[in-house]
Amino acid sequence: MEKRLTTSAMLFSIGFIFLLICTVGAFFYGIQIGSDKTEAKYKTDETSASSAASVSPYQQQDLVSFYHTVFLPYREFQNEWFSAMNKLSQGKTNEATSMFKDLAKLAEDKEKEASSVDMQRSPLLGESQVSYIRSLKLFNEAAMKAATSAKTLSFAELKKNVEQEKTYRSASQFALNAQQAYYSAMLKWAATVDTDIPSEYTSPAILELSQWKNFQITVKNKLMADQLMARNKLTVYYPQDLTSRVDDFIQSGQASNMKLHTLTSVVDLLINTEAVRAGDFSLSMSRLYHQALLPQLPFFSAE
């Protein structure tokens, strides 16, 4: 009887120990499975975050989208504005009042177009969009004021009055701010494609031509946008047109012959002598910038 009890107790003890081992094993196995799942999830989240961070807010498609939805509507208005001012200077319009009313309506329409998309994912493009919209609003006001002034002023007086009027000057400044931000965004894009290109660059007070010649074209274009903004010079030509004229002036030996050594001195000369024209860049692109890194935007295409 006592022997049978001992055997039963032994079997019970063995069974209990076995059950305990299984329970402990299952517990640690569960911990390992949970740990593996947590680690896998962490790695997945980390990879996703890394992928998201690696996507620059200044991709070529962003620059192209901005060009067609914001920049082009503004530019279409600006071209009409310059055309109207040119007619005034030549005394070729007898309907200045209606001409400026039409410009005011065009500015309003283009403002709505430029506001139809959200470019805020890319900070510089968002900044540029806001400035272009503000510029168009102010051009609307300037045009309405000019329409009123046209009833009493001669063509020459009207043109001078418009260009000196505070609203017009503010509209021009916002347009130049927008242009600078857009070209700065292009520079950031270029830096993601070629790591040798800086993502931003601010010119020193004195920039020697020997330094300028070593810059990639997106840096040069951004500096020309800076130069135009600093002068509050709203132009029918693009910053790249000014870039090409500076490069041509240097390569032709004219800068050396005239003993000009700084970028500002050359830019001053070209602007003051009205030596820059819209389309200068396209005409010299194949000669000066055949293999240059540029975003695929229409105004960088050779004619």
PDB file of C-alpha atoms in Angstrom:
ATOM      1  CA  MET A   1       0.000   0.000   0.000  1.00  0.00           C
ATOM      2  CA  GLU A   2       2.802   2.394   1.029  1.00  0.00           C
ATOM      3  CA  LYS A   3       4.783   1.441  -2.092  1.00  0.00           C
ATOM      4  CA  ARG A   4       1.853   2.169  -4.396  1.00  0.00           C
ATOM      5  CA  LEU A   5       1.410   5.601  -2.731  1.00  0.00           C
ATOM      6  CA  THR A   6       5.066   6.411  -3.289  1.00  0.00           C
ATOM      7  CA  THR A   7       4.826   5.488  -6.967  1.00  0.00           C
ATOM      8  CA  SER A   8       1.678   7.557  -7.384  1.00  0.00           C
ATOM      9  CA  ALA A   9       3.305  10.486  -5.631  1.00  0.00           C
ATOM     10  CA  MET A  10       6.343  10.175  -7.867  1.00  0.00           C
ATOM     11  CA  LEU A  11       4.224  10.114 -11.009  1.00  0.00           C
ATOM     12  CA  PHE A  12       2.251  13.092  -9.767  1.00  0.00           C
ATOM     13  CA  SER A  13       5.446  14.996  -9.045  1.00  0.00           C
ATOM     14  CA  ILE A  14       6.883  14.187 -12.461  1.00  0.00           C
ATOM     15  CA  GLY A  15       3.651  15.282 -14.142  1.00  0.00           C
ATOM     16  CA  PHE A  16       3.565  18.489 -12.157  1.00  0.00           C
ATOM     17  CA  ILE A  17       7.175  19.290 -13.016  1.00  0.00           C
ATOM     18  CA  PHE A  18       6.538  18.563 -16.714  1.00  0.00           C
ATOM     19  CA  LEU A  19       3.464  20.799 -16.681  1.00  0.00           C
ATOM     20  CA  LEU A  20       5.441  23.533 -14.973  1.00  0.00           C
ATOM     21  CA  ILE A  21       8.205  23.285 -17.576  1.00  0.00           C
ATOM     22  CA  CYS A  22       5.649  23.536 -20.403  1.00  0.00           C
ATOM     23  CA  THR A  23       3.997  26.532 -18.773  1.00  0.00           C
ATOM     24  CA  VAL A  24       7.281  28.346 -18.274  1.00  0.00           C
ATOM     25  CA  GLY A  25       8.359  27.466 -21.825  1.00  0.00           C
ATOM     26  CA  ALA A  26       5.096  28.747 -23.249  1.00  0.00           C
ATOM     27  CA  PHE A  27       5.472  31.947 -21.241  1.00  0.00           C
ATOM     28  CA  PHE A  28       8.945  32.695 -22.572  1.00  0.00           C
ATOM     29  CA  TYR A  29       7.943  31.635 -26.077  1.00  0.00           C
ATOM     30  CA  GLY A  30       5.078  34.142 -25.924  1.00  0.00           C
ATOM     31  CA  ILE A  31       7.458  36.856 -24.780  1.00  0.00           C
ATOM     32  CA  GLN A  32       9.809  36.091 -27.681  1.00  0.00           C
ATOM     33  CA  ILE A  33       6.966  36.161 -30.214  1.00  0.00           C
ATOM     34  CA  GLY A  34       5.739  39.501 -28.842  1.00  0.00           C
ATOM     35  CA  SER A  35       9.250  40.912 -28.857  1.00  0.00           C
ATOM     36  CA  ASP A  36       9.805  39.805 -32.450  1.00  0.00           C
ATOM     37  CA  LYS A  37       6.524  41.387 -33.555  1.00  0.00           C
ATOM     38  CA  THR A  38       7.311  44.633 -31.742  1.00  0.00           C
ATOM     39  CA  GLU A  39      10.793  44.752 -33.243  1.00  0.00           C
ATOM     40  CA  ALA A  40       9.422  44.033 -36.721  1.00  0.00           C
ATOM     41  CA  LYS A  41       6.823  46.778 -36.331  1.00  0.00           C
ATOM     42  CA  TYR A  42       9.483  49.210 -35.117  1.00  0.00           C
ATOM     43  CA  LYS A  43      11.703  48.424 -38.100  1.00  0.00           C
ATOM     44  CA  THR A  44       8.751  48.867 -40.473  1.00  0.00           C
ATOM     45  CA  ASP A  45       7.830  52.206 -38.904  1.00  0.00           C
ATOM     46  CA  GLU A  46      11.456  53.293 -38.952  1.00  0.00           C
ATOM     47  CA  THR A  47      11.780  52.345 -42.624  1.00  0.00           C
ATOM     48  CA  SER A  48       8.591  54.215 -43.480  1.00  0.00           C
ATOM     49  CA  ALA A  49       9.772  57.288 -41.597  1.00  0.00           C
ATOM     50  CA  SER A  50      13.134  57.088 -43.295  1.00  0.00           C
ATOM     51  CA  SER A  51      11.497  56.792 -46.707  1.00  0.00           C
ATOM     52  CA  ALA A  52       9.233  59.749 -45.999  1.00  0.00           C
ATOM     53  CA  ALA A  53      12.179  61.825 -44.832  1.00  0.00           C
ATOM     54  CA  SER A  54      14.157  60.974 -47.947  1.00  0.00           C
ATOM     55  CA  VAL A  55      11.477  62.462 -50.224  1.00  0.00           C
ATOM     56  CA  SER A  56      12.465  66.074 -50.794  1.00  0.00           C
ATOM     57  CA  PRO A  57       9.720  68.709 -50.892  1.00  0.00           C
ATOM     58  CA  TYR A  58      11.556  70.135 -53.903  1.00  0.00           C
ATOM     59  CA  GLN A  59      11.193  67.470 -56.547  1.00  0.00           C
ATOM     60  CA  GLN A  60      11.051  68.314 -60.226  1.00  0.00           C
ATOM     61  CA  GLN A  61       7.327  67.526 -60.354  1.00  0.00           C
ATOM     62  CA  ASP A  62       6.757  70.159 -57.634  1.00  0.00           C
ATOM     63  CA  LEU A  63       8.623  72.775 -59.657  1.00  0.00           C
ATOM     64  CA  VAL A  64       6.702  71.854 -62.815  1.00  0.00           C
ATOM     65  CA  SER A  65       3.349  71.909 -61.028  1.00  0.00           C
ATOM     66  CA  PHE A  66       4.149  75.331 -59.590  1.00  0.00           C
ATOM     67  CA  TYR A  67       5.175  76.622 -63.010  1.00  0.00           C
ATOM     68  CA  HIS A  68       1.865  75.721 -64.650  1.00  0.00           C
ATOM     69  CA  THR A  69      -0.537  76.488 -61.812  1.00  0.00           C
ATOM     70  CA  VAL A  70       0.997  79.571 -60.146  1.00  0.00           C
ATOM     71  CA  PHE A  71       3.913  81.050 -62.077  1.00  0.00           C
ATOM     72  CA  LEU A  72       2.351  80.926 -65.544  1.00  0.00           C
ATOM     73  CA  PRO A  73      -0.908  82.695 -64.580  1.00  0.00           C
ATOM     74  CA  TYR A  74       1.137  85.467 -62.969  1.00  0.00           C
ATOM     75  CA  ARG A  75       3.484  85.659 -65.937  1.00  0.00           C
ATOM     76  CA  GLU A  76       0.586  85.916 -68.394  1.00  0.00           C
ATOM     77  CA  PHE A  77      -0.681  88.923 -66.479  1.00  0.00           C
ATOM     78  CA  GLN A  78       2.787  90.493 -66.245  1.00  0.00           C
ATOM     79  CA  ASN A  79       3.286  90.224 -70.007  1.00  0.00           C
ATOM     80  CA  GLU A  80       0.006  92.054 -70.598  1.00  0.00           C
ATOM     81  CA  TRP A  81       0.974  94.698 -68.080  1.00  0.00           C
ATOM     82  CA  PHE A  82       4.323  95.348 -69.776  1.00  0.00           C
ATOM     83  CA  SER A  83       2.597  95.445 -73.151  1.00  0.00           C
ATOM     84  CA  ALA A  84       0.174  98.087 -71.859  1.00  0.00           C
ATOM     85  CA  MET A  85       2.968 100.187 -70.381  1.00  0.00           C
ATOM     86  CA  ASN A  86       4.876  99.955 -73.650  1.00  0.00           C
ATOM     87  CA  LYS A  87       1.840 101.266 -75.520  1.00  0.00           C
ATOM     88  CA  LEU A  88       1.644 104.169 -73.093  1.00  0.00           C
ATOM     89  CA  SER A  89       5.299 105.084 -73.626  1.00  0.00           C
ATOM     90  CA  GLN A  90       4.727 105.071 -77.393  1.00  0.00           C
ATOM     91  CA  GLY A  91       1.411 106.917 -77.190  1.00  0.00           C
ATOM     92  CA  LYS A  92      -0.325 104.138 -79.094  1.00  0.00           C
ATOM     93  CA  THR A  93      -3.522 103.861 -77.091  1.00  0.00           C
ATOM     94  CA  ASN A  94      -6.484 106.181 -76.979  1.00  0.00           C
ATOM     95  CA  GLU A  95      -8.363 103.959 -74.540  1.00  0.00           C
ATOM     96  CA  ALA A  96      -6.091 103.956 -71.511  1.00  0.00           C
ATOM     97  CA  THR A  97      -9.010 103.853 -69.089  1.00  0.00           C
ATOM     98  CA  SER A  98     -10.549 100.708 -70.581  1.00  0.00           C
ATOM     99  CA  MET A  99      -7.078  99.175 -71.010  1.00  0.00           C
ATOM    100  CA  PHE A 100      -6.348  99.455 -67.293  1.00  0.00           C
ATOM    101  CA  LYS A 101      -9.821  98.219 -66.383  1.00  0.00           C
ATOM    102  CA  ASP A 102      -9.126  95.135 -68.508  1.00  0.00           C
ATOM    103  CA  LEU A 103      -5.807  94.682 -66.703  1.00  0.00           C
ATOM    104  CA  ALA A 104      -7.556  94.905 -63.339  1.00  0.00           C
ATOM    105  CA  LYS A 105      -9.996  92.172 -64.403  1.00  0.00           C
ATOM    106  CA  LEU A 106      -7.140  90.037 -65.742  1.00  0.00           C
ATOM    107  CA  ALA A 107      -5.230  90.393 -62.443  1.00  0.00           C
ATOM    108  CA  GLU A 108      -8.337  89.251 -60.571  1.00  0.00           C
ATOM    109  CA  ASP A 109      -8.778  86.214 -62.829  1.00  0.00           C
ATOM    110  CA  LYS A 110      -5.112  85.223 -62.612  1.00  0.00           C
ATOM    111  CA  GLU A 111      -5.154  85.623 -58.842  1.00  0.00           C
ATOM    112  CA  LYS A 112      -7.937  83.023 -58.678  1.00  0.00           C
ATOM    113  CA  GLU A 113      -5.929  80.672 -60.898  1.00  0.00           C
ATOM    114  CA  ALA A 114      -2.812  81.046 -58.771  1.00  0.00           C
ATOM    115  CA  SER A 115      -4.880  80.346 -55.637  1.00  0.00           C
ATOM    116  CA  SER A 116      -6.492  77.171 -56.994  1.00  0.00           C
ATOM    117  CA  VAL A 117      -3.787  74.786 -55.701  1.00  0.00           C
ATOM    118  CA  ASP A 118      -2.011  74.297 -52.382  1.00  0.00           C
ATOM    119  CA  MET A 119       1.794  74.458 -52.686  1.00  0.00           C
ATOM    120  CA  GLN A 120       2.475  74.648 -48.942  1.00  0.00           C
ATOM    121  CA  ARG A 121       4.120  71.191 -48.815  1.00  0.00           C
ATOM    122  CA  SER A 122       7.194  72.891 -50.245  1.00  0.00           C
ATOM    123  CA  PRO A 123       7.957  75.906 -47.999  1.00  0.00           C
ATOM    124  CA  LEU A 124       9.693  78.052 -50.621  1.00  0.00           C
ATOM    125  CA  LEU A 125       7.066  77.288 -53.257  1.00  0.00           C
ATOM    126  CA  GLY A 126       4.364  78.062 -50.714  1.00  0.00           C
ATOM    127  CA  GLU A 127       6.071  81.366 -49.933  1.00  0.00           C
ATOM    128  CA  SER A 128       6.356  82.155 -53.630  1.00  0.00           C
ATOM    129  CA  GLN A 129       2.686  81.349 -54.240  1.00  0.00           C
ATOM    130  CA  VAL A 130       1.538  83.669 -51.441  1.00  0.00           C
ATOM    131  CA  SER A 131       3.723  86.494 -52.782  1.00  0.00           C
ATOM    132  CA  TYR A 132       2.453  86.075 -56.354  1.00  0.00           C
ATOM    133  CA  ILE A 133      -1.152  86.139 -55.122  1.00  0.00           C
ATOM    134  CA  ARG A 134      -0.500  89.304 -53.105  1.00  0.00           C
ATOM    135  CA  SER A 135       1.242  90.846 -56.105  1.00  0.00           C
ATOM    136  CA  LEU A 136      -1.770  90.195 -58.349  1.00  0.00           C
ATOM    137  CA  LYS A 137      -4.138  91.693 -55.761  1.00  0.00           C
ATOM    138  CA  LEU A 138      -2.015  94.836 -55.642  1.00  0.00           C
ATOM    139  CA  PHE A 139      -1.742  94.992 -59.433  1.00  0.00           C
ATOM    140  CA  ASN A 140      -5.542  94.871 -59.516  1.00  0.00           C
ATOM    141  CA  GLU A 141      -5.664  97.923 -57.242  1.00  0.00           C
ATOM    142  CA  ALA A 142      -2.906  99.705 -59.169  1.00  0.00           C
ATOM    143  CA  ALA A 143      -4.721  99.128 -62.463  1.00  0.00           C
ATOM    144  CA  MET A 144      -7.999 100.521 -61.103  1.00  0.00           C
ATOM    145  CA  LYS A 145      -6.186 103.626 -59.826  1.00  0.00           C
ATOM    146  CA  ALA A 146      -4.507 104.019 -63.219  1.00  0.00           C
ATOM    147  CA  ALA A 147      -7.888 103.740 -64.972  1.00  0.00           C
ATOM    148  CA  THR A 148      -9.104 106.693 -62.917  1.00  0.00           C
ATOM    149  CA  SER A 149      -5.930 108.729 -63.459  1.00  0.00           C
ATOM    150  CA  ALA A 150      -6.081 108.080 -67.211  1.00  0.00           C
ATOM    151  CA  LYS A 151      -9.067 110.424 -67.467  1.00  0.00           C
ATOM    152  CA  THR A 152      -6.977 113.472 -66.583  1.00  0.00           C
ATOM    153  CA  LEU A 153      -3.333 112.665 -67.378  1.00  0.00           C
ATOM    154  CA  SER A 154      -1.377 112.487 -70.620  1.00  0.00           C
ATOM    155  CA  PHE A 155       0.245 109.191 -71.631  1.00  0.00           C
ATOM    156  CA  ALA A 156       3.692 110.257 -70.397  1.00  0.00           C
ATOM    157  CA  GLU A 157       2.294 111.590 -67.153  1.00  0.00           C
ATOM    158  CA  LEU A 158       0.143 108.506 -66.643  1.00  0.00           C
ATOM    159  CA  LYS A 159       3.051 106.098 -67.111  1.00  0.00           C
ATOM    160  CA  LYS A 160       5.217 108.052 -64.657  1.00  0.00           C
ATOM    161  CA  ASN A 161       2.330 108.279 -62.197  1.00  0.00           C
ATOM    162  CA  VAL A 162       1.699 104.518 -62.344  1.00  0.00           C
ATOM    163  CA  GLU A 163       5.353 103.573 -61.865  1.00  0.00           C
ATOM    164  CA  GLN A 164       5.747 105.889 -58.880  1.00  0.00           C
ATOM    165  CA  GLU A 165       2.459 104.932 -57.243  1.00  0.00           C
ATOM    166  CA  LYS A 166       2.860 103.063 -53.947  1.00  0.00           C
ATOM    167  CA  THR A 167       0.497 100.198 -54.808  1.00  0.00           C
ATOM    168  CA  TYR A 168       2.357  99.405 -58.023  1.00  0.00           C
ATOM    169  CA  ARG A 169       5.715  99.470 -56.249  1.00  0.00           C
ATOM    170  CA  SER A 170       4.422  97.069 -53.601  1.00  0.00           C
ATOM    171  CA  ALA A 171       3.019  94.781 -56.310  1.00  0.00           C
ATOM    172  CA  SER A 172       6.428  94.733 -57.992  1.00  0.00           C
ATOM    173  CA  GLN A 173       8.228  93.974 -54.731  1.00  0.00           C
ATOM    174  CA  PHE A 174       5.962  91.022 -53.951  1.00  0.00           C
ATOM    175  CA  ALA A 175       6.493  89.692 -57.485  1.00  0.00           C
ATOM    176  CA  LEU A 176      10.260  89.917 -57.060  1.00  0.00           C
ATOM    177  CA  ASN A 177      10.063  88.211 -53.657  1.00  0.00           C
ATOM    178  CA  ALA A 178       8.053  85.413 -55.275  1.00  0.00           C
ATOM    179  CA  GLN A 179      10.568  85.088 -58.102  1.00  0.00           C
ATOM    180  CA  GLN A 180      13.468  84.833 -55.671  1.00  0.00           C
ATOM    181  CA  ALA A 181      11.707  82.117 -53.635  1.00  0.00           C
ATOM    182  CA  TYR A 182      10.964  80.112 -56.814  1.00  0.00           C
ATOM    183  CA  TYR A 183      14.581  80.224 -57.958  1.00  0.00           C
ATOM    184  CA  SER A 184      15.731  79.325 -54.441  1.00  0.00           C
ATOM    185  CA  ALA A 185      13.474  76.258 -54.640  1.00  0.00           C
ATOM    186  CA  MET A 186      15.151  75.303 -57.925  1.00  0.00           C
ATOM    187  CA  LEU A 187      18.512  75.502 -56.172  1.00  0.00           C
ATOM    188  CA  LYS A 188      17.290  73.171 -53.423  1.00  0.00           C
ATOM    189  CA  TRP A 189      16.086  70.734 -56.096  1.00  0.00           C
ATOM    190  CA  ALA A 190      19.488  70.828 -57.823  1.00  0.00           C
ATOM    191  CA  ALA A 191      21.209  70.032 -54.513  1.00  0.00           C
ATOM    192  CA  THR A 192      19.165  66.820 -54.220  1.00  0.00           C
ATOM    193  CA  VAL A 193      20.349  65.720 -57.668  1.00  0.00           C
ATOM    194  CA  ASP A 194      24.000  66.760 -57.364  1.00  0.00           C
ATOM    195  CA  THR A 195      25.478  66.814 -53.850  1.00  0.00           C
ATOM    196  CA  ASP A 196      28.253  69.172 -55.025  1.00  0.00           C
ATOM    197  CA  ILE A 197      25.642  71.920 -55.460  1.00  0.00           C
ATOM    198  CA  PRO A 198      24.743  73.854 -52.293  1.00  0.00           C
ATOM    199  CA  SER A 199      21.076  73.827 -51.299  1.00  0.00           C
ATOM    200  CA  GLU A 200      21.278  77.561 -50.629  1.00  0.00           C
ATOM    201  CA  TYR A 201      23.737  80.332 -51.346  1.00  0.00           C
ATOM    202  CA  THR A 202      23.884  83.988 -50.358  1.00  0.00           C
ATOM    203  CA  SER A 203      26.315  86.168 -52.228  1.00  0.00           C
ATOM    204  CA  PRO A 204      28.913  88.122 -50.257  1.00  0.00           C
ATOM    205  CA  ALA A 205      28.874  91.912 -50.606  1.00  0.00           C
ATOM    206  CA  ILE A 206      31.638  91.660 -53.196  1.00  0.00           C
ATOM    207  CA  LEU A 207      31.602  88.632 -55.469  1.00  0.00           C
ATOM    208  CA  GLU A 208      34.540  88.360 -57.815  1.00  0.00           C
ATOM    209  CA  LEU A 209      33.922  87.192 -61.388  1.00  0.00           C
ATOM    210  CA  SER A 210      36.567  84.517 -60.845  1.00  0.00           C
ATOM    211  CA  GLN A 211      34.244  82.990 -58.223  1.00  0.00           C
ATOM    212  CA  TRP A 212      31.115  83.465 -60.319  1.00  0.00           C
ATOM    213  CA  LYS A 213      32.585  81.470 -63.217  1.00  0.00           C
ATOM    214  CA  ASN A 214      32.817  78.350 -61.020  1.00  0.00           C
ATOM    215  CA  PHE A 215      29.162  78.327 -60.006  1.00  0.00           C
ATOM    216  CA  GLN A 216      26.611  75.885 -61.404  1.00  0.00           C
ATOM    217  CA  ILE A 217      23.813  77.585 -63.331  1.00  0.00           C
ATOM    218  CA  THR A 218      21.101  77.090 -60.698  1.00  0.00           C
ATOM    219  CA  VAL A 219      23.291  79.027 -58.253  1.00  0.00           C
ATOM    220  CA  LYS A 220      23.827  81.758 -60.869  1.00  0.00           C
ATOM    221  CA  ASN A 221      20.114  82.035 -61.618  1.00  0.00           C
ATOM    222  CA  LYS A 222      19.285  82.348 -57.930  1.00  0.00           C
ATOM    223  CA  LEU A 223      21.895  85.109 -57.573  1.00  0.00           C
ATOM    224  CA  MET A 224      20.369  86.970 -60.528  1.00  0.00           C
ATOM    225  CA  ALA A 225      16.950  86.753 -58.878  1.00  0.00           C
ATOM    226  CA  ASP A 226      18.633  88.253 -55.785  1.00  0.00           C
ATOM    227  CA  GLN A 227      20.174  91.040 -57.864  1.00  0.00           C
ATOM    228  CA  LEU A 228      16.837  91.984 -59.445  1.00  0.00           C
ATOM    229  CA  MET A 229      15.070  91.972 -56.095  1.00  0.00           C
ATOM    230  CA  ALA A 230      17.754  94.124 -54.483  1.00  0.00           C
ATOM    231  CA  ARG A 231      17.217  96.707 -57.241  1.00  0.00           C
ATOM    232  CA  ASN A 232      13.403  96.374 -57.127  1.00  0.00           C
ATOM    233  CA  LYS A 233      13.727  95.776 -60.859  1.00  0.00           C
ATOM    234  CA  LEU A 234      10.681  94.051 -62.326  1.00  0.00           C
ATOM    235  CA  THR A 235      11.628  92.947 -65.837  1.00  0.00           C
ATOM    236  CA  VAL A 236      10.100  91.277 -68.843  1.00  0.00           C
ATOM    237  CA  TYR A 237      13.180  89.031 -68.998  1.00  0.00           C
ATOM    238  CA  TYR A 238      13.938  86.142 -66.630  1.00  0.00           C
ATOM    239  CA  PRO A 239      16.871  85.815 -64.193  1.00  0.00           C
ATOM    240  CA  GLN A 240      18.400  83.211 -66.530  1.00  0.00           C
ATOM    241  CA  ASP A 241      18.426  85.781 -69.345  1.00  0.00           C
ATOM    242  CA  LEU A 242      20.549  88.016 -67.125  1.00  0.00           C
ATOM    243  CA  THR A 243      22.729  85.017 -66.215  1.00  0.00           C
ATOM    244  CA  SER A 244      23.445  84.289 -69.873  1.00  0.00           C
ATOM    245  CA  ARG A 245      24.302  87.922 -70.630  1.00  0.00           C
ATOM    246  CA  VAL A 246      26.742  88.030 -67.693  1.00  0.00           C
ATOM    247  CA  ASP A 247      28.410  84.797 -68.833  1.00  0.00           C
ATOM    248  CA  ASP A 248      28.551  85.984 -72.444  1.00  0.00           C
ATOM    249  CA  PHE A 249      30.003  89.327 -71.342  1.00  0.00           C
ATOM    250  CA  ILE A 250      32.751  87.554 -69.411  1.00  0.00           C
ATOM    251  CA  GLN A 251      33.549  84.926 -72.047  1.00  0.00           C
ATOM    252  CA  SER A 252      33.716  87.501 -74.825  1.00  0.00           C
ATOM    253  CA  GLY A 253      36.481  89.309 -72.934  1.00  0.00           C
ATOM    254  CA  GLN A 254      34.459  92.511 -72.538  1.00  0.00           C
ATOM    255  CA  ALA A 255      34.583  92.406 -68.737  1.00  0.00           C
ATOM    256  CA  SER A 256      38.370  92.055 -68.830  1.00  0.00           C
ATOM    257  CA  ASN A 257      38.767  94.826 -71.423  1.00  0.00           C
ATOM    258  CA  MET A 258      36.670  97.177 -69.298  1.00  0.00           C
ATOM    259  CA  LYS A 259      38.545  96.101 -66.148  1.00  0.00           C
ATOM    260  CA  LEU A 260      35.366  94.930 -64.417  1.00  0.00           C
ATOM    261  CA  HIS A 261      36.111  92.369 -61.711  1.00  0.00           C
ATOM    262  CA  THR A 262      32.936  92.049 -59.651  1.00  0.00           C
ATOM    263  CA  LEU A 263      29.535  90.589 -60.436  1.00  0.00           C
ATOM    264  CA  THR A 264      27.658  93.695 -59.294  1.00  0.00           C
ATOM    265  CA  SER A 265      29.626  95.961 -61.645  1.00  0.00           C
ATOM    266  CA  VAL A 266      28.774  93.782 -64.646  1.00  0.00           C
ATOM    267  CA  VAL A 267      25.096  93.460 -63.673  1.00  0.00           C
ATOM    268  CA  ASP A 268      24.856  97.235 -63.182  1.00  0.00           C
ATOM    269  CA  LEU A 269      26.307  97.839 -66.638  1.00  0.00           C
ATOM    270  CA  LEU A 270      24.031  95.330 -68.385  1.00  0.00           C
ATOM    271  CA  ILE A 271      20.863  96.570 -66.671  1.00  0.00           C
ATOM    272  CA  ASN A 272      21.611 100.276 -66.993  1.00  0.00           C
ATOM    273  CA  THR A 273      22.409  99.967 -70.706  1.00  0.00           C
ATOM    274  CA  GLU A 274      19.319  97.781 -71.266  1.00  0.00           C
ATOM    275  CA  ALA A 275      21.542  95.072 -72.719  1.00  0.00           C
ATOM    276  CA  VAL A 276      19.369  92.181 -71.537  1.00  0.00           C
ATOM    277  CA  ARG A 277      16.435  90.853 -73.548  1.00  0.00           C
ATOM    278  CA  ALA A 278      13.804  88.211 -72.964  1.00  0.00           C
ATOM    279  CA  GLY A 279      14.979  85.043 -74.718  1.00  0.00           C
ATOM    280  CA  ASP A 280      18.718  85.693 -74.294  1.00  0.00           C
ATOM    281  CA  PHE A 281      19.069  82.470 -72.311  1.00  0.00           C
ATOM    282  CA  SER A 282      17.327  80.330 -74.931  1.00  0.00           C
ATOM    283  CA  LEU A 283      19.514  81.772 -77.673  1.00  0.00           C
ATOM    284  CA  SER A 284      22.714  80.909 -75.835  1.00  0.00           C
ATOM    285  CA  MET A 285      21.633  77.707 -74.102  1.00  0.00           C
ATOM    286  CA  SER A 286      23.187  75.233 -76.561  1.00  0.00           C
ATOM    287  CA  ARG A 287      26.417  77.225 -76.606  1.00  0.00           C
ATOM    288  CA  LEU A 288      26.847  78.006 -72.910  1.00  0.00           C
ATOM    289  CA  TYR A 289      24.728  75.483 -71.024  1.00  0.00           C
ATOM    290  CA  HIS A 290      24.537  72.373 -73.174  1.00  0.00           C
ATOM    291  CA  GLN A 291      25.023  69.929 -70.282  1.00  0.00           C
ATOM    292  CA  ALA A 292      23.875  72.142 -67.415  1.00  0.00           C
ATOM    293  CA  LEU A 293      21.669  70.680 -64.700  1.00  0.00           C
ATOM    294  CA  LEU A 294      18.296  72.414 -64.934  1.00  0.00           C
ATOM    295  CA  PRO A 295      14.739  71.387 -64.045  1.00  0.00           C
ATOM    296  CA  GLN A 296      12.621  70.584 -67.089  1.00  0.00           C
ATOM    297  CA  LEU A 297      10.645  73.824 -67.146  1.00  0.00           C
ATOM    298  CA  PRO A 298       9.401  75.467 -70.361  1.00  0.00           C
ATOM    299  CA  PHE A 299      11.377  78.669 -69.888  1.00  0.00           C
ATOM    300  CA  PHE A 300      14.614  76.682 -69.842  1.00  0.00           C
ATOM    301  CA  SER A 301      13.971  75.208 -73.283  1.00  0.00           C
ATOM    302  CA  ALA A 302      16.019  76.319 -76.243  1.00  0.00           C
ATOM    303  CA  GLU A 303      13.964  78.022 -78.930  1.00  0.00           C
TER     304      GLU A 303
END
